[in-house]
PDB file of C-alpha atoms in Angstrom:
ATOM      1  CA  MET A  27       0.085   0.049   0.044  1.00  0.00           C
ATOM      2  CA  THR A  28       1.225   3.506  -0.885  1.00  0.00           C
ATOM      3  CA  GLU A  29       0.076   6.740   0.744  1.00  0.00           C
ATOM      4  CA  VAL A  30      -1.190   9.259  -1.920  1.00  0.00           C
ATOM      5  CA  ILE A  31      -2.307  12.783  -1.785  1.00  0.00           C
ATOM      6  CA  LEU A  32      -4.301  13.692  -4.973  1.00  0.00           C
ATOM      7  CA  PHE A  33      -5.144  17.321  -5.839  1.00  0.00           C
ATOM      8  CA  HIS A  34      -8.061  18.330  -8.034  1.00  0.00           C
ATOM      9  CA  HIS A  35      -7.943  20.445 -11.111  1.00  0.00           C
ATOM     10  CA  ALA A  36      -9.336  23.827 -11.831  1.00  0.00           C
ATOM     11  CA  GLN A  37     -12.795  22.797 -11.988  1.00  0.00           C
ATOM     12  CA  GLY A  38     -12.777  21.686  -8.472  1.00  0.00           C
ATOM     13  CA  LEU A  39     -13.242  18.481  -6.608  1.00  0.00           C
ATOM     14  CA  THR A  40     -15.370  16.790  -9.092  1.00  0.00           C
ATOM     15  CA  ALA A  41     -17.079  13.269  -9.151  1.00  0.00           C
ATOM     16  CA  GLY A  42     -14.642  12.318 -11.653  1.00  0.00           C
ATOM     17  CA  VAL A  43     -11.458  13.282  -9.447  1.00  0.00           C
ATOM     18  CA  GLN A  44     -13.251  11.230  -6.616  1.00  0.00           C
ATOM     19  CA  ALA A  45     -13.773   8.326  -8.815  1.00  0.00           C
ATOM     20  CA  PHE A  46     -10.061   8.317  -9.985  1.00  0.00           C
ATOM     21  CA  ALA A  47      -9.256   8.386  -6.186  1.00  0.00           C
ATOM     22  CA  ASP A  48     -11.689   5.408  -5.578  1.00  0.00           C
ATOM     23  CA  GLU A  49      -9.848   3.432  -8.291  1.00  0.00           C
ATOM     24  CA  LEU A  50      -6.730   3.871  -6.417  1.00  0.00           C
ATOM     25  CA  ARG A  51      -8.209   2.751  -3.251  1.00  0.00           C
ATOM     26  CA  ALA A  52      -9.789  -0.322  -4.880  1.00  0.00           C
ATOM     27  CA  ALA A  53      -6.143  -1.259  -5.927  1.00  0.00           C
ATOM     28  CA  GLY A  54      -5.216  -1.010  -2.212  1.00  0.00           C
ATOM     29  CA  HIS A  55      -3.716   2.394  -1.628  1.00  0.00           C
ATOM     30  CA  SER A  56      -4.676   4.959   0.875  1.00  0.00           C
ATOM     31  CA  VAL A  57      -5.604   8.264  -0.983  1.00  0.00           C
ATOM     32  CA  THR A  58      -6.423  11.802   0.667  1.00  0.00           C
ATOM     33  CA  VAL A  59      -8.178  14.112  -1.606  1.00  0.00           C
ATOM     34  CA  PRO A  60      -8.524  17.534  -0.141  1.00  0.00           C
ATOM     35  CA  ASP A  61     -10.809  20.316  -1.443  1.00  0.00           C
ATOM     36  CA  LEU A  62      -8.667  23.250  -2.214  1.00  0.00           C
ATOM     37  CA  TYR A  63     -11.941  25.109  -3.314  1.00  0.00           C
ATOM     38  CA  GLU A  64     -13.842  24.492  -0.256  1.00  0.00           C
ATOM     39  CA  GLY A  65     -16.806  22.949  -2.075  1.00  0.00           C
ATOM     40  CA  ALA A  66     -16.883  25.056  -5.125  1.00  0.00           C
ATOM     41  CA  THR A  67     -16.860  23.364  -8.515  1.00  0.00           C
ATOM     42  CA  PHE A  68     -17.046  24.975 -12.039  1.00  0.00           C
ATOM     43  CA  ALA A  69     -18.617  24.045 -15.423  1.00  0.00           C
ATOM     44  CA  THR A  70     -15.590  24.833 -17.366  1.00  0.00           C
ATOM     45  CA  VAL A  71     -11.951  25.198 -17.016  1.00  0.00           C
ATOM     46  CA  ASP A  72     -11.881  28.984 -17.884  1.00  0.00           C
ATOM     47  CA  GLU A  73     -14.152  29.406 -14.803  1.00  0.00           C
ATOM     48  CA  GLY A  74     -12.201  27.231 -12.597  1.00  0.00           C
ATOM     49  CA  VAL A  75      -9.070  29.071 -13.482  1.00  0.00           C
ATOM     50  CA  ALA A  76     -10.902  32.477 -12.857  1.00  0.00           C
ATOM     51  CA  HIS A  77     -11.712  31.147  -9.502  1.00  0.00           C
ATOM     52  CA  ALA A  78      -8.100  30.086  -8.780  1.00  0.00           C
ATOM     53  CA  ARG A  79      -6.855  33.634  -9.778  1.00  0.00           C
ATOM     54  CA  SER A  80      -9.306  35.149  -7.426  1.00  0.00           C
ATOM     55  CA  ILE A  81      -7.986  33.074  -4.396  1.00  0.00           C
ATOM     56  CA  GLY A  82      -4.353  33.358  -5.803  1.00  0.00           C
ATOM     57  CA  PHE A  83      -2.168  30.689  -7.022  1.00  0.00           C
ATOM     58  CA  GLY A  84       0.244  31.141  -3.995  1.00  0.00           C
ATOM     59  CA  GLU A  85      -2.687  30.620  -1.589  1.00  0.00           C
ATOM     60  CA  LEU A  86      -3.885  27.382  -3.384  1.00  0.00           C
ATOM     61  CA  ALA A  87      -0.263  26.021  -3.192  1.00  0.00           C
ATOM     62  CA  ASP A  88      -0.215  27.007   0.544  1.00  0.00           C
ATOM     63  CA  ARG A  89      -3.742  25.089   1.022  1.00  0.00           C
ATOM     64  CA  GLY A  90      -1.951  22.225  -0.725  1.00  0.00           C
ATOM     65  CA  VAL A  91       0.952  22.229   1.637  1.00  0.00           C
ATOM     66  CA  LYS A  92      -1.275  22.442   4.583  1.00  0.00           C
ATOM     67  CA  ALA A  93      -3.379  19.645   3.577  1.00  0.00           C
ATOM     68  CA  ALA A  94      -0.213  17.346   3.460  1.00  0.00           C
ATOM     69  CA  GLU A  95       0.881  18.419   6.828  1.00  0.00           C
ATOM     70  CA  SER A  96      -0.816  15.655   8.819  1.00  0.00           C
ATOM     71  CA  LEU A  97       0.185  12.943   6.316  1.00  0.00           C
ATOM     72  CA  PRO A  98       3.260  10.756   6.634  1.00  0.00           C
ATOM     73  CA  GLU A  99       6.436  11.863   4.987  1.00  0.00           C
ATOM     74  CA  ARG A 100       6.849   8.953   2.672  1.00  0.00           C
ATOM     75  CA  ILE A 101       3.876   9.688   0.388  1.00  0.00           C
ATOM     76  CA  VAL A 102       3.319  10.241  -3.482  1.00  0.00           C
ATOM     77  CA  TYR A 103       2.100  13.460  -4.580  1.00  0.00           C
ATOM     78  CA  ALA A 104      -0.361  13.795  -7.339  1.00  0.00           C
ATOM     79  CA  GLY A 105      -2.283  16.183  -9.128  1.00  0.00           C
ATOM     80  CA  PHE A 106      -4.731  17.111 -12.089  1.00  0.00           C
ATOM     81  CA  SER A 107      -3.604  20.153 -14.128  1.00  0.00           C
ATOM     82  CA  LEU A 108      -3.811  22.989 -11.494  1.00  0.00           C
ATOM     83  CA  GLY A 109      -3.286  20.252  -8.737  1.00  0.00           C
ATOM     84  CA  ALA A 110      -0.024  19.496 -10.217  1.00  0.00           C
ATOM     85  CA  MET A 111       1.395  22.768  -8.878  1.00  0.00           C
ATOM     86  CA  PRO A 112       0.952  21.614  -5.134  1.00  0.00           C
ATOM     87  CA  ALA A 113       1.879  18.165  -6.100  1.00  0.00           C
ATOM     88  CA  GLN A 114       5.045  18.910  -7.780  1.00  0.00           C
ATOM     89  CA  GLN A 115       5.994  21.580  -5.081  1.00  0.00           C
ATOM     90  CA  LEU A 116       5.607  19.036  -2.350  1.00  0.00           C
ATOM     91  CA  ALA A 117       7.542  16.407  -4.211  1.00  0.00           C
ATOM     92  CA  GLN A 118      10.296  18.702  -4.782  1.00  0.00           C
ATOM     93  CA  THR A 119      10.500  20.346  -1.287  1.00  0.00           C
ATOM     94  CA  ARG A 120       9.042  18.026   1.279  1.00  0.00           C
ATOM     95  CA  GLU A 121      11.420  15.697   2.921  1.00  0.00           C
ATOM     96  CA  GLY A 122      10.581  11.850   2.257  1.00  0.00           C
ATOM     97  CA  ALA A 123       8.673  12.264  -0.973  1.00  0.00           C
ATOM     98  CA  LEU A 124       8.438   8.911  -2.682  1.00  0.00           C
ATOM     99  CA  GLY A 125       7.014  10.226  -6.054  1.00  0.00           C
ATOM    100  CA  ALA A 126       4.984  12.346  -8.167  1.00  0.00           C
ATOM    101  CA  LEU A 127       2.107  11.810 -10.538  1.00  0.00           C
ATOM    102  CA  LEU A 128       1.630  14.902 -12.610  1.00  0.00           C
ATOM    103  CA  TYR A 129      -1.862  14.740 -14.874  1.00  0.00           C
ATOM    104  CA  HIS A 130      -2.135  17.205 -17.641  1.00  0.00           C
ATOM    105  CA  ALA A 131       0.421  19.714 -16.334  1.00  0.00           C
ATOM    106  CA  ALA A 132       4.000  20.233 -15.227  1.00  0.00           C
ATOM    107  CA  PHE A 133       6.201  23.113 -14.387  1.00  0.00           C
ATOM    108  CA  PRO A 134       9.747  23.803 -14.696  1.00  0.00           C
ATOM    109  CA  ALA A 135      11.853  22.411 -11.598  1.00  0.00           C
ATOM    110  CA  SER A 136      13.092  26.015 -10.948  1.00  0.00           C
ATOM    111  CA  GLU A 137       9.658  27.033  -9.788  1.00  0.00           C
ATOM    112  CA  PHE A 138      10.227  25.180  -6.517  1.00  0.00           C
ATOM    113  CA  GLY A 139      13.931  24.384  -6.490  1.00  0.00           C
ATOM    114  CA  GLU A 140      17.043  24.059  -8.435  1.00  0.00           C
ATOM    115  CA  SER A 141      16.224  20.648  -9.743  1.00  0.00           C
ATOM    116  CA  TRP A 142      14.180  17.378  -9.580  1.00  0.00           C
ATOM    117  CA  PRO A 143      15.343  15.387  -6.429  1.00  0.00           C
ATOM    118  CA  ASN A 144      17.020  12.087  -7.517  1.00  0.00           C
ATOM    119  CA  GLN A 145      15.338   9.898  -4.946  1.00  0.00           C
ATOM    120  CA  VAL A 146      11.791  11.055  -6.140  1.00  0.00           C
ATOM    121  CA  ALA A 147      10.168   9.004  -8.643  1.00  0.00           C
ATOM    122  CA  LEU A 148       8.129  10.957 -11.327  1.00  0.00           C
ATOM    123  CA  GLN A 149       5.496  10.031 -13.817  1.00  0.00           C
ATOM    124  CA  VAL A 150       3.688  12.658 -16.212  1.00  0.00           C
ATOM    125  CA  HIS A 151       0.488  12.134 -18.274  1.00  0.00           C
ATOM    126  CA  MET A 152      -0.590  14.542 -21.109  1.00  0.00           C
ATOM    127  CA  MET A 153      -2.404  14.492 -24.323  1.00  0.00           C
ATOM    128  CA  GLU A 154      -0.562  15.315 -27.477  1.00  0.00           C
ATOM    129  CA  ASN A 155      -2.562  18.173 -28.658  1.00  0.00           C
ATOM    130  CA  ASP A 156      -3.868  19.608 -25.403  1.00  0.00           C
ATOM    131  CA  PRO A 157      -3.855  23.418 -26.012  1.00  0.00           C
ATOM    132  CA  TRP A 158      -3.677  23.861 -22.123  1.00  0.00           C
ATOM    133  CA  SER A 159      -0.442  21.740 -22.152  1.00  0.00           C
ATOM    134  CA  GLU A 160       1.548  23.898 -24.736  1.00  0.00           C
ATOM    135  CA  GLU A 161       3.700  25.553 -22.049  1.00  0.00           C
ATOM    136  CA  ASP A 162       3.705  22.537 -19.818  1.00  0.00           C
ATOM    137  CA  ARG A 163       4.900  19.772 -22.051  1.00  0.00           C
ATOM    138  CA  PRO A 164       8.411  21.389 -22.586  1.00  0.00           C
ATOM    139  CA  ALA A 165       8.620  21.579 -18.625  1.00  0.00           C
ATOM    140  CA  ALA A 166       7.593  18.016 -18.441  1.00  0.00           C
ATOM    141  CA  GLU A 167      10.161  16.875 -20.975  1.00  0.00           C
ATOM    142  CA  GLU A 168      12.842  18.716 -19.164  1.00  0.00           C
ATOM    143  CA  LEU A 169      11.884  17.167 -15.918  1.00  0.00           C
ATOM    144  CA  VAL A 170      11.894  13.789 -17.249  1.00  0.00           C
ATOM    145  CA  ALA A 171      15.198  14.300 -18.969  1.00  0.00           C
ATOM    146  CA  ASN A 172      16.908  15.516 -15.710  1.00  0.00           C
ATOM    147  CA  ALA A 173      15.210  13.014 -13.218  1.00  0.00           C
ATOM    148  CA  ALA A 174      16.707   9.786 -12.288  1.00  0.00           C
ATOM    149  CA  ASP A 175      13.491   7.636 -12.335  1.00  0.00           C
ATOM    150  CA  ALA A 176      11.051   9.596 -14.516  1.00  0.00           C
ATOM    151  CA  GLU A 177       8.455   8.568 -17.436  1.00  0.00           C
ATOM    152  CA  LEU A 178       6.451  10.903 -19.715  1.00  0.00           C
ATOM    153  CA  PHE A 179       3.361   9.421 -21.354  1.00  0.00           C
ATOM    154  CA  ILE A 180       1.716  11.250 -24.197  1.00  0.00           C
ATOM    155  CA  TYR A 181      -1.809  10.105 -25.324  1.00  0.00           C
ATOM    156  CA  PRO A 182      -3.201  10.785 -28.753  1.00  0.00           C
ATOM    157  CA  GLY A 183      -6.021  13.530 -28.628  1.00  0.00           C
ATOM    158  CA  SER A 184      -6.535  16.981 -27.576  1.00  0.00           C
ATOM    159  CA  ALA A 185      -8.633  16.933 -24.538  1.00  0.00           C
ATOM    160  CA  HIS A 186      -7.056  18.489 -21.376  1.00  0.00           C
ATOM    161  CA  LEU A 187      -8.958  16.802 -18.421  1.00  0.00           C
ATOM    162  CA  PHE A 188      -9.274  13.363 -20.334  1.00  0.00           C
ATOM    163  CA  THR A 189      -8.976  11.569 -17.109  1.00  0.00           C
ATOM    164  CA  ASP A 190     -12.060  12.964 -15.288  1.00  0.00           C
ATOM    165  CA  SER A 191     -14.943  10.665 -15.939  1.00  0.00           C
ATOM    166  CA  SER A 192     -17.450  13.284 -14.851  1.00  0.00           C
ATOM    167  CA  LEU A 193     -16.471  15.779 -17.705  1.00  0.00           C
ATOM    168  CA  ALA A 194     -17.545  15.839 -21.400  1.00  0.00           C
ATOM    169  CA  GLU A 195     -13.781  15.461 -22.597  1.00  0.00           C
ATOM    170  CA  TYR A 196     -13.252  12.301 -20.719  1.00  0.00           C
ATOM    171  CA  ASP A 197     -11.350   9.568 -22.829  1.00  0.00           C
ATOM    172  CA  ALA A 198     -12.209   6.382 -21.380  1.00  0.00           C
ATOM    173  CA  ASP A 199      -9.443   4.297 -23.478  1.00  0.00           C
ATOM    174  CA  ALA A 200      -6.771   6.961 -22.519  1.00  0.00           C
ATOM    175  CA  ALA A 201      -7.939   7.275 -18.832  1.00  0.00           C
ATOM    176  CA  LYS A 202      -7.934   3.424 -18.362  1.00  0.00           C
ATOM    177  CA  LEU A 203      -4.297   3.293 -19.585  1.00  0.00           C
ATOM    178  CA  VAL A 204      -3.289   6.311 -17.182  1.00  0.00           C
ATOM    179  CA  LEU A 205      -4.978   4.491 -14.282  1.00  0.00           C
ATOM    180  CA  GLN A 206      -2.901   1.180 -14.846  1.00  0.00           C
ATOM    181  CA  ARG A 207       0.213   3.203 -15.361  1.00  0.00           C
ATOM    182  CA  THR A 208      -0.501   4.916 -12.099  1.00  0.00           C
ATOM    183  CA  ILE A 209      -1.135   1.853 -10.235  1.00  0.00           C
ATOM    184  CA  ASP A 210       2.075   0.267 -11.555  1.00  0.00           C
ATOM    185  CA  PHE A 211       3.909   3.483 -10.464  1.00  0.00           C
ATOM    186  CA  LEU A 212       2.430   3.194  -6.859  1.00  0.00           C
ATOM    187  CA  GLY A 213       3.331  -0.329  -6.618  1.00  0.00           C
ATOM    188  CA  ARG A 214       6.930   0.475  -7.358  1.00  0.00           C
ATOM    189  CA  CYS A 215       6.761   3.484  -4.674  1.00  0.00           C
ATOM    190  CA  SER A 216       5.403   1.233  -2.059  1.00  0.00           C
TER     191      SER A 216
END
């Protein structure tokens, strides 16, 4: 069993995010899913990003760090899109991190430190023609190139939040593969 904290995307803590967490639990992992939006959800990514801006990205990152404080140090940090921000920050800066799962987004390592920590495994999942990931894909490629244990998976298509079963852009085949690769990753981190 691996301990995981999973951060939601810009549309909030949707039923699809909860369903993904439930799949990880069914595979035997302990998953914490904090609600950084305190109950708010949004119909579109744009609305969710506007809400995130109104809160402040720094505040959201702080909420993510606070959500992890009571959890064990030896943990995997995971995040969908906007949630990749606190996941990556914690994976790079919190002592004892086992790994990071970044879905739909990645940031340059320099955002949270000088480089990716060698002892922290990394897996990144993105769609090939996702317009929201245009800036993130080069960051993901750089992270993977400079990490000791890292994988970047690119799926065919142009959807952004393709792993969220509660959204119209859900891609069942790609999401199934993401889930399997995630479960394999968590098995290696335990």
